[in-house]
Short mmCIF file of C-alpha atoms in Angstrom, two decimals:
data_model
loop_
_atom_site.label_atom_id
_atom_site.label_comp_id
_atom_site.label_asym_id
_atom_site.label_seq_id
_atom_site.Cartn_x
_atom_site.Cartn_y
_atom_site.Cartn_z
CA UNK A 86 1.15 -35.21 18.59
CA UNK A 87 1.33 -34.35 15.27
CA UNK A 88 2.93 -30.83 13.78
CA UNK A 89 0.71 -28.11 12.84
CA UNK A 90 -0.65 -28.51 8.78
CA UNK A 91 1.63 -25.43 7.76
CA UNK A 92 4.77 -27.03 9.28
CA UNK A 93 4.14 -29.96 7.08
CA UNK A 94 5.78 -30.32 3.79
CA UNK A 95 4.54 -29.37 0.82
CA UNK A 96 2.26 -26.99 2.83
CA UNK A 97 5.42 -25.37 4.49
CA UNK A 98 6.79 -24.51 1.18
CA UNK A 99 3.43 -22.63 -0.16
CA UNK A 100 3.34 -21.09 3.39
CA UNK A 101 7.17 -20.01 3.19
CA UNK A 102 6.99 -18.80 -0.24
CA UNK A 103 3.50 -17.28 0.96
CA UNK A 104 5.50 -15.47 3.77
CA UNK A 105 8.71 -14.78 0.91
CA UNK A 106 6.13 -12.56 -1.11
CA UNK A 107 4.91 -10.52 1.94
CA UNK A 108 8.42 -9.83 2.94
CA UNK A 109 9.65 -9.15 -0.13
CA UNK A 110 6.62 -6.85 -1.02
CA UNK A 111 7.17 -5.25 2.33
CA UNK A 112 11.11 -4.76 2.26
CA UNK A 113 10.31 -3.24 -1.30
CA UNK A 114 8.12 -0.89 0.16
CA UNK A 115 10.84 -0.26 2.77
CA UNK A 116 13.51 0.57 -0.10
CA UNK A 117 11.12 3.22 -2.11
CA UNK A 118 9.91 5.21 0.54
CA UNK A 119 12.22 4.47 3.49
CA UNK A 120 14.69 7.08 3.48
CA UNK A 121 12.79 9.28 6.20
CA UNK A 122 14.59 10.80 9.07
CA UNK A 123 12.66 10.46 12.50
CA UNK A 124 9.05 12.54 11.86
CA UNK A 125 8.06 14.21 15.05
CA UNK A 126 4.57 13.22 13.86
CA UNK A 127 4.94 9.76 14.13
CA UNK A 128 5.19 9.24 17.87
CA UNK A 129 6.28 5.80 17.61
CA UNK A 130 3.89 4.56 15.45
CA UNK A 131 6.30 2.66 12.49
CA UNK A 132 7.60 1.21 15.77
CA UNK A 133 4.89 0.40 17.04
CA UNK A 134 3.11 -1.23 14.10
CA UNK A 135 6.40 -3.41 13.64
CA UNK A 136 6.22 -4.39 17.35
CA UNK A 137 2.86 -5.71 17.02
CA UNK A 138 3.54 -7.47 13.59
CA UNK A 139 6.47 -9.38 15.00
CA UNK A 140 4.70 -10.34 18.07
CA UNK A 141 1.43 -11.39 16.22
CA UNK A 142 4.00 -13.23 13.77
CA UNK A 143 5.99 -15.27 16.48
CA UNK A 144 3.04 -15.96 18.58
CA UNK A 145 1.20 -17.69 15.82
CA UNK A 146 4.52 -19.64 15.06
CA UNK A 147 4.70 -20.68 18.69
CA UNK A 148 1.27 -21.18 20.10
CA UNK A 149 0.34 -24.54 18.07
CA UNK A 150 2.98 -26.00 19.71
CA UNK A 151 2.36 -24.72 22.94
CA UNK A 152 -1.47 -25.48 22.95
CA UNK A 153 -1.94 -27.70 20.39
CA UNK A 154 -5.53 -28.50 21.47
CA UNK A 155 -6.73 -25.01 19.94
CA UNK A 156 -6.50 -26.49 16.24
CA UNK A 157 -9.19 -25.11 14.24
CA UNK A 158 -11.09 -27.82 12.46
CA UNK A 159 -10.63 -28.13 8.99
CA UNK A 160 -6.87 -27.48 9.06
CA UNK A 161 -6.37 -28.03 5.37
CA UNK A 162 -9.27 -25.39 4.31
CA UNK A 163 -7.84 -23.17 6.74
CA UNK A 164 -4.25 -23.62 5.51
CA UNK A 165 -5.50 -22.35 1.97
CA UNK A 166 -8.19 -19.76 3.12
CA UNK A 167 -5.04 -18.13 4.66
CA UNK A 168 -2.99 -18.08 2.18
CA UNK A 169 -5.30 -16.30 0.04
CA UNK A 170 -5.99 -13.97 2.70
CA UNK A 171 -2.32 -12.98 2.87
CA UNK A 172 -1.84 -12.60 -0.49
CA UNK A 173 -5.11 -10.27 -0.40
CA UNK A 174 -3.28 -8.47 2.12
CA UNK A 175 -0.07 -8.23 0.45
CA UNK A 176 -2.07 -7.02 -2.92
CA UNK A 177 -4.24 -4.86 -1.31
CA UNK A 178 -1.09 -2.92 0.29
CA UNK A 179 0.65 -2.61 -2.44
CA UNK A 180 -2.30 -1.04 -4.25
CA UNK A 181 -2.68 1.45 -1.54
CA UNK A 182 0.56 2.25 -1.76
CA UNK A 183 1.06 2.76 -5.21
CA UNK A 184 -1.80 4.81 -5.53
CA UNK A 185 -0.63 7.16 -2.83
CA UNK A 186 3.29 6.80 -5.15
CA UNK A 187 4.99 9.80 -3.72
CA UNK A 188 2.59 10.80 -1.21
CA UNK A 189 3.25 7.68 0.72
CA UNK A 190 5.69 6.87 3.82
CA UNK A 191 6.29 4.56 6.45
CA UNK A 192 6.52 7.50 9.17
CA UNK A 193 3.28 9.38 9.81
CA UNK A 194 4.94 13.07 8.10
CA UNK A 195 2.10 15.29 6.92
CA UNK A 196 2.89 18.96 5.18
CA UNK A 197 0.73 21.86 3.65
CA UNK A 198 1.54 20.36 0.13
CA UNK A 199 0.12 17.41 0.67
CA UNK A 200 -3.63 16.46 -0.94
CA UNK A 201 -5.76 13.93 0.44
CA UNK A 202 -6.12 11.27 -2.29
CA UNK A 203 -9.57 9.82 -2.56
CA UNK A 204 -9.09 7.52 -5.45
CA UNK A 205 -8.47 3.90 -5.78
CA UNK A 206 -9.18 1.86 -2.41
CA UNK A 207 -9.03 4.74 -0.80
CA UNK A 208 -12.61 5.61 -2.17
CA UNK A 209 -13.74 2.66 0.18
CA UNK A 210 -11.67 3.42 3.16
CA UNK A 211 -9.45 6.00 4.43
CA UNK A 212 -6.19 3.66 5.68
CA UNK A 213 -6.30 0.54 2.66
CA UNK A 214 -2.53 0.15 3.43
CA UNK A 215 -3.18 -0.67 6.80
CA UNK A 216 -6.39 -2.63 5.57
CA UNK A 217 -3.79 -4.68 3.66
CA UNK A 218 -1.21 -5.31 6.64
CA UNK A 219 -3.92 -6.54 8.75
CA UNK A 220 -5.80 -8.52 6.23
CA UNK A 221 -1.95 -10.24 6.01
CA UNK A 222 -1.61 -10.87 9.72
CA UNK A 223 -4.82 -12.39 9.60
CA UNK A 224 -3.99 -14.62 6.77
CA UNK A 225 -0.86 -15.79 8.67
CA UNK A 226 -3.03 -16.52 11.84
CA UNK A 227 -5.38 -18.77 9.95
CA UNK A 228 -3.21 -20.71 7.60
CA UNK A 229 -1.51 -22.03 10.51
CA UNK A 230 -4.77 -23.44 11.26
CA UNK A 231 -4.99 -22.50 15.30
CA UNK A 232 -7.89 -20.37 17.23
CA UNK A 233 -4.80 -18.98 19.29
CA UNK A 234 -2.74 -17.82 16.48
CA UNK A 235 -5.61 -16.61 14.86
CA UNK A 236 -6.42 -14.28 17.84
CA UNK A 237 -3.04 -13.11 18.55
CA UNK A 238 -2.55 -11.83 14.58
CA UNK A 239 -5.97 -10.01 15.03
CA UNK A 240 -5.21 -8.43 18.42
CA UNK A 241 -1.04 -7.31 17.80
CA UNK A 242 -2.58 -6.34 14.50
CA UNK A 243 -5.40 -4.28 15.61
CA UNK A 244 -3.37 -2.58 18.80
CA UNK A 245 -0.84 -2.03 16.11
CA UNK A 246 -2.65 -0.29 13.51
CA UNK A 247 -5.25 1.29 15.84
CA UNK A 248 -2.19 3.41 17.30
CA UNK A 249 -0.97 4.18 14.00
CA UNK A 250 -4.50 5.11 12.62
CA UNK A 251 -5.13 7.62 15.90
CA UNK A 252 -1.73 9.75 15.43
CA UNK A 253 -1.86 9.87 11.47
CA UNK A 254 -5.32 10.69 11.18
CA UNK A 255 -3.98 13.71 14.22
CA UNK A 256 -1.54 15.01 11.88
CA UNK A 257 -3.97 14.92 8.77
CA UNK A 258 -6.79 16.63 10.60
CA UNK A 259 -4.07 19.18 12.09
CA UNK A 260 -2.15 20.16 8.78
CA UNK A 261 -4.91 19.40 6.17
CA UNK A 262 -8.02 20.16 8.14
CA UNK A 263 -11.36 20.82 6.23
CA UNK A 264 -9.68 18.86 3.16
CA UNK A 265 -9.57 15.64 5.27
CA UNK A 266 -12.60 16.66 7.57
CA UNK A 267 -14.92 16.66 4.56
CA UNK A 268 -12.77 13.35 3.04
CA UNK A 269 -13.25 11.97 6.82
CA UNK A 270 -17.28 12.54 6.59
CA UNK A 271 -17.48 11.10 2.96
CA UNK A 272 -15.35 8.07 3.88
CA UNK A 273 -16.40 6.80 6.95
CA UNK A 274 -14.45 3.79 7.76
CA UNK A 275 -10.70 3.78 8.39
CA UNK A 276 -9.74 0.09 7.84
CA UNK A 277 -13.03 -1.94 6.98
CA UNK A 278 -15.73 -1.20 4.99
CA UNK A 279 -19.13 -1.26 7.06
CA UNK A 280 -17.12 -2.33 10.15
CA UNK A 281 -14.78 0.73 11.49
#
Protein backbone atom coordinates (compact mmCIF):
# COMPACT_ATOMS: atom_id res chain seq x y z
CA UNK A 1 0.00 0.00 0.00
CA UNK A 2 1.31 3.07 -0.79
CA UNK A 3 0.74 6.56 1.37
CA UNK A 4 -1.74 8.97 0.25
CA UNK A 5 -0.10 11.73 -2.61
CA UNK A 6 -0.26 14.60 0.12
CA UNK A 7 1.72 12.51 2.67
CA UNK A 8 4.40 12.24 0.12
CA UNK A 9 7.29 14.53 0.05
CA UNK A 10 7.56 17.36 -1.75
CA UNK A 11 3.70 17.32 -1.90
CA UNK A 12 3.55 17.23 2.02
CA UNK A 13 5.52 20.35 2.21
CA UNK A 14 3.16 22.47 -0.34
CA UNK A 15 0.24 20.80 1.59
CA UNK A 16 1.79 21.79 5.11
CA UNK A 17 2.73 25.17 4.12
CA UNK A 18 -0.82 25.13 2.30
CA UNK A 19 -2.35 24.28 5.78
CA UNK A 20 0.51 27.00 7.61
CA UNK A 21 -1.28 29.88 5.57
CA UNK A 22 -4.88 28.87 6.57
CA UNK A 23 -3.89 28.71 10.14
CA UNK A 24 -2.01 31.51 10.25
CA UNK A 25 -4.70 33.58 8.31
CA UNK A 26 -7.19 32.13 10.71
CA UNK A 27 -5.26 32.64 14.15
CA UNK A 28 -4.80 36.29 12.71
CA UNK A 29 -8.29 36.65 12.41
CA UNK A 30 -8.56 35.20 15.93
CA UNK A 31 -6.08 38.00 17.36
CA UNK A 32 -8.04 41.17 15.67
CA UNK A 33 -11.40 40.42 16.49
CA UNK A 34 -11.20 37.80 19.26
CA UNK A 35 -11.48 39.61 22.35
CA UNK A 36 -15.39 38.93 22.72
CA UNK A 37 -16.88 37.82 25.93
CA UNK A 38 -19.55 34.95 25.53
CA UNK A 39 -22.55 36.67 23.13
CA UNK A 40 -25.86 35.32 24.22
CA UNK A 41 -26.55 35.44 20.47
CA UNK A 42 -24.27 32.98 19.49
CA UNK A 43 -25.78 29.83 20.94
CA UNK A 44 -22.83 27.81 20.35
CA UNK A 45 -22.23 28.54 17.04
CA UNK A 46 -18.11 29.61 17.13
CA UNK A 47 -18.19 26.24 18.89
CA UNK A 48 -19.85 24.65 16.81
CA UNK A 49 -18.25 25.73 13.54
CA UNK A 50 -14.78 24.77 15.22
CA UNK A 51 -16.21 21.32 16.11
CA UNK A 52 -17.07 20.59 12.67
CA UNK A 53 -13.76 22.05 11.19
CA UNK A 54 -11.64 19.83 13.40
CA UNK A 55 -13.65 16.83 12.74
CA UNK A 56 -13.81 17.41 8.89
CA UNK A 57 -9.91 18.15 9.33
CA UNK A 58 -8.93 14.84 11.21
CA UNK A 59 -11.24 12.69 9.31
CA UNK A 60 -9.71 13.58 6.01
CA UNK A 61 -6.20 12.99 7.68
CA UNK A 62 -7.36 9.58 8.83
CA UNK A 63 -9.71 8.06 6.33
CA UNK A 64 -7.00 7.36 3.42
CA UNK A 65 -5.46 5.26 5.66
CA UNK A 66 -8.33 3.64 6.92
CA UNK A 67 -9.99 2.99 3.44
CA UNK A 68 -7.48 3.45 1.16
CA UNK A 69 -9.54 1.98 -1.72
CA UNK A 70 -11.63 5.39 -1.90
CA UNK A 71 -8.60 7.22 -3.75
CA UNK A 72 -9.92 9.53 -6.20
CA UNK A 73 -8.31 9.03 -9.55
CA UNK A 74 -6.03 11.46 -10.65
CA UNK A 75 -4.38 11.97 -7.24
CA UNK A 76 -1.79 14.41 -8.49
CA UNK A 77 -4.54 16.83 -10.24
CA UNK A 78 -6.44 16.51 -7.22
CA UNK A 79 -3.50 17.27 -4.90
CA UNK A 80 -3.14 20.73 -6.80
CA UNK A 81 -6.90 21.46 -7.54
CA UNK A 82 -7.00 21.48 -3.67
CA UNK A 83 -4.58 23.46 -2.92
CA UNK A 84 -5.87 26.15 -4.95
CA UNK A 85 -9.16 25.66 -3.56
CA UNK A 86 -7.83 26.31 -0.05
CA UNK A 87 -6.02 29.11 -0.80
CA UNK A 88 -9.39 30.46 -2.54
CA UNK A 89 -10.85 29.79 0.68
CA UNK A 90 -8.32 31.33 2.78
CA UNK A 91 -8.43 34.59 0.30
CA UNK A 92 -11.88 34.72 -0.01
CA UNK A 93 -12.20 34.89 4.01
CA UNK A 94 -9.99 37.22 4.52
CA UNK A 95 -11.68 39.50 2.00
CA UNK A 96 -14.92 39.08 3.74
CA UNK A 97 -13.50 39.89 6.65
CA UNK A 98 -11.73 42.85 5.93
CA UNK A 99 -14.47 44.32 4.27
CA UNK A 100 -16.74 43.87 7.23
CA UNK A 101 -13.09 45.53 9.43
CA UNK A 102 -14.82 46.48 12.61
CA UNK A 103 -18.13 45.15 11.99
CA UNK A 104 -16.79 41.67 12.03
CA UNK A 105 -16.55 38.90 14.94
CA UNK A 106 -16.13 35.42 15.53
CA UNK A 107 -19.32 35.30 17.96
CA UNK A 108 -22.68 35.93 16.28
CA UNK A 109 -23.19 39.70 18.47
CA UNK A 110 -25.57 41.95 16.55
CA UNK A 111 -26.56 45.69 18.00
CA UNK A 112 -28.81 48.67 16.78
CA UNK A 113 -25.54 50.37 15.49
CA UNK A 114 -24.72 47.98 13.33
CA UNK A 115 -25.36 48.44 9.21
CA UNK A 116 -25.67 45.66 6.97
CA UNK A 117 -22.71 45.96 4.54
CA UNK A 118 -23.58 45.09 0.99
CA UNK A 119 -20.31 45.79 -0.66
CA UNK A 120 -17.47 43.68 -1.72
CA UNK A 121 -18.36 39.77 -1.83
CA UNK A 122 -20.96 40.45 0.08
CA UNK A 123 -22.79 41.93 -3.06
CA UNK A 124 -22.77 38.18 -4.28
CA UNK A 125 -23.68 36.50 -1.10
CA UNK A 126 -24.77 37.32 2.27
CA UNK A 127 -22.11 34.96 4.52
CA UNK A 128 -18.58 35.18 2.00
CA UNK A 129 -16.64 34.49 5.27
CA UNK A 130 -18.26 31.38 5.71
CA UNK A 131 -18.15 30.91 1.79
CA UNK A 132 -14.37 31.10 2.37
CA UNK A 133 -14.10 28.53 5.42
CA UNK A 134 -15.95 26.04 3.50
CA UNK A 135 -14.40 26.57 0.17
CA UNK A 136 -11.04 25.75 2.58
CA UNK A 137 -12.41 22.55 4.05
CA UNK A 138 -13.16 21.53 0.73
CA UNK A 139 -9.78 22.23 -0.58
CA UNK A 140 -8.29 20.14 2.29
CA UNK A 141 -10.71 17.19 1.43
CA UNK A 142 -9.58 17.06 -2.16
CA UNK A 143 -5.89 17.64 -2.05
CA UNK A 144 -5.63 14.64 -0.05
CA UNK A 145 -6.95 13.03 -3.02
CA UNK A 146 -9.81 10.60 -1.26
CA UNK A 147 -13.81 10.43 -2.05
CA UNK A 148 -14.07 9.90 1.87
CA UNK A 149 -12.17 12.86 2.95
CA UNK A 150 -13.69 14.77 0.43
CA UNK A 151 -17.21 14.02 1.85
CA UNK A 152 -16.45 14.37 5.41
CA UNK A 153 -14.89 18.21 4.78
CA UNK A 154 -18.20 18.95 2.85
CA UNK A 155 -20.58 17.46 5.43
CA UNK A 156 -18.64 18.81 9.10
CA UNK A 157 -18.37 21.88 6.93
CA UNK A 158 -21.85 22.29 5.85
CA UNK A 159 -23.49 21.07 9.46
CA UNK A 160 -21.01 23.55 10.73
CA UNK A 161 -21.75 26.60 8.91
CA UNK A 162 -25.45 25.78 8.30
CA UNK A 163 -25.87 26.17 12.26
CA UNK A 164 -23.94 29.21 12.29
CA UNK A 165 -25.77 30.73 9.20
CA UNK A 166 -29.46 29.88 10.97
CA UNK A 167 -28.67 31.76 14.46
CA UNK A 168 -26.73 34.82 12.86
CA UNK A 169 -29.03 35.45 10.21
CA UNK A 170 -31.82 35.19 13.71
CA UNK A 171 -30.05 37.89 15.34
CA UNK A 172 -29.71 40.09 12.10
CA UNK A 173 -33.34 39.73 11.15
CA UNK A 174 -34.24 40.38 15.02
CA UNK A 175 -32.04 43.59 15.71
CA UNK A 176 -31.72 44.95 12.10
CA UNK A 177 -34.98 43.85 10.59
CA UNK A 178 -36.26 45.60 7.34
CA UNK A 179 -32.45 46.70 6.76
CA UNK A 180 -31.44 43.00 6.38
CA UNK A 181 -35.00 41.82 5.17
CA UNK A 182 -34.70 44.01 2.07
CA UNK A 183 -30.58 43.07 1.93
CA UNK A 184 -31.97 39.29 2.46
CA UNK A 185 -34.46 39.70 -0.74
CA UNK A 186 -31.73 41.48 -2.91
CA UNK A 187 -29.08 38.88 -2.00
CA UNK A 188 -30.49 35.69 -2.18
CA UNK A 189 -27.91 33.18 -1.46
CA UNK A 190 -26.14 32.83 1.89
CA UNK A 191 -22.96 30.86 0.98
CA UNK A 192 -23.04 30.06 -2.89
CA UNK A 193 -23.96 31.95 -5.61
CA UNK A 194 -26.92 30.22 -7.65
CA UNK A 195 -26.75 27.27 -5.21
CA UNK A 196 -28.10 28.35 -1.52
Amino acid sequence: MTSPIYSQPPNLYVFLAAVAVWVVSDLSIGFRYGNQSGSKQDRGSKHAIGAAVCGGVLSAALLPVWVPAAEMPYPAAAFWLGIGLLLLGVSVRQYAVRTLEDDFSLEVSVDETDTVVTSGPYQWVRHPSYTGGLVTLVGIGVAVGHWLSFGATVVAGVLGYRYRICVEERALRATLGDSYEEYASRTPYRLLPFVW
